[in-house]
Amino acid sequence: MKLLLLLLILCPAVTAWIPRKDPTREKGCTYLQSSSLETNHLLGTDSYTPVFHFSRPEALEMMGRLDDAIMGGISTSSLAFSSDGFTRWGGVCRTDGGGFCGFRSNPFRQPLQVADADGFYLIGRLASDLEPERRVWKFSTRTKPDRGEVVYQAPFSFPKNQSAWHRVNIPFDDFCLVRGPRIVPNGPLLNTTGGIYQVGMTMSKFVFGTNTTELTDFRDGFFEVQLKEIGLYKRQQQLSKNELIIKSPQVLSESEFKKQQPLILKLMVPLFRLLFSESSRRRKSAMRHLRERRGLSRGRAIWLGYAIEPKALALSDP
Ligand SMILES: *[C@@H]1O[C@H](CO)[C@@H](O)[C@H](O)[C@H]1NC(C)=O
Ligand SMILES: *[C@@H]1O[C@H](CO)[C@@H](O)[C@H](O)[C@H]1NC(C)=O
Ligand SMILES: *[C@@H]1O[C@H](CO)[C@@H](O)[C@H](O)[C@H]1NC(C)=O
């Protein structure tokens, strides 16, 4: 009860501190839909250099979870190595309070020099179902060594085939500067000259655009992607024999990264953790259901929400 009061008192103060998006600006980034679904058979002689080998368990040590829990959601996903030689990225995506699941590498110790490449590629498949188009898939990268606001994203999709491995190209030209789920209108283009510091992937209910638009047909619940590789590719226009050479990145450990964070973040993060713990959000989510579906008063819902475990509530929902 005390925690709840603390939460109610501090919530506006803390959330006000989170950088807000400017709601007035409009206009799109120069993103062309057509290039987002190139697959291997269309691309004969391009040069591919793997960087993250998801066919080996070591790749997972470089990755971290990035679900909507960081901003108020209750989705969960995880990466797990399969002894069949690939990595499963899967979980349960819930739209309540969020609506995305993801993972990302820890920041690289040195920038990964990718200026010779034309884009990222991945080898993977959507293994859980045949509806990749009912989710929004986004690939993310950063050109700065922090976890600040400067994130570039590009959409991609998986072919509708659960059994074959697909190579999906994500050209640098498709990337837009984003803030949260939205494209920053007229933002700068992705400039890879100084190298990149991070890669990541997200499965989201938010359409890739300047407005926070939700996919009308979004398929929430369980999903599983299987991955073998993430790397970089170079288009070969002529019959040149220039191999694309990309060094393996070294990532910062979690503790090294924390040391680099600005003081304000160091102070805020534990408070965030306390106030926005996932279990408390699950409880709140259950409470919302109680209030909406059963027309309970707030006081009564709070009482019930604390008297009954959220799981039990979910099961007893009509
Ligand atoms: C999926 O790909 C495999 C291998 O290319 C092929 O044999 C199979 O017919 C495809 N399945 C569908 C549903 O297209
Ligand atoms: C990209 O960044 C480099 C410096 O890292 C700069 O010299 C170059 O002009 C930038 N290119 C564009 C197109 O902005
Ligand atoms: C974005 O939202 C604004 C109003 O909120 C609307 O006028 C505009 O048409 C929308 N743009 C797109 C591309 O949907």
CSV table of N, CA and C and ligand atoms in Angstrom, one decimal, residues 26 210-211 213, ligand 3:
chain,number,residue,atom,x,y,z
A,26,GLU,N,5.4,17.1,-38.4
A,26,GLU,CA,4.9,16.1,-39.3
A,26,GLU,C,5.9,15.8,-40.4
A,210,THR,N,5.8,8.4,-38.8
A,210,THR,CA,6.0,9.5,-38.0
A,210,THR,C,4.9,9.7,-36.9
A,211,ASN,N,3.8,9.0,-37.1
A,211,ASN,CA,2.7,8.9,-36.1
A,211,ASN,C,2.8,7.6,-35.3
A,213,THR,N,1.2,5.0,-34.8
A,213,THR,CA,0.0,4.3,-35.3
A,213,THR,C,0.2,2.8,-35.0
B,3,LIG,C1,-0.6,11.9,-38.1
B,3,LIG,O1,-1.5,12.5,-37.1
B,3,LIG,C2,-2.0,13.7,-37.5
B,3,LIG,C3,-2.9,14.2,-36.4
B,3,LIG,O2,-2.7,13.6,-35.2
B,3,LIG,C4,-2.8,13.6,-38.8
B,3,LIG,O3,-3.3,14.9,-39.2
B,3,LIG,C5,-1.9,13.1,-39.9
B,3,LIG,O4,-2.6,12.9,-41.1
B,3,LIG,C6,-1.3,11.8,-39.5
B,3,LIG,N1,-0.3,11.4,-40.5
B,3,LIG,C7,-0.3,10.2,-41.0
B,3,LIG,C8,0.7,9.9,-42.0
B,3,LIG,O5,-1.1,9.3,-40.6
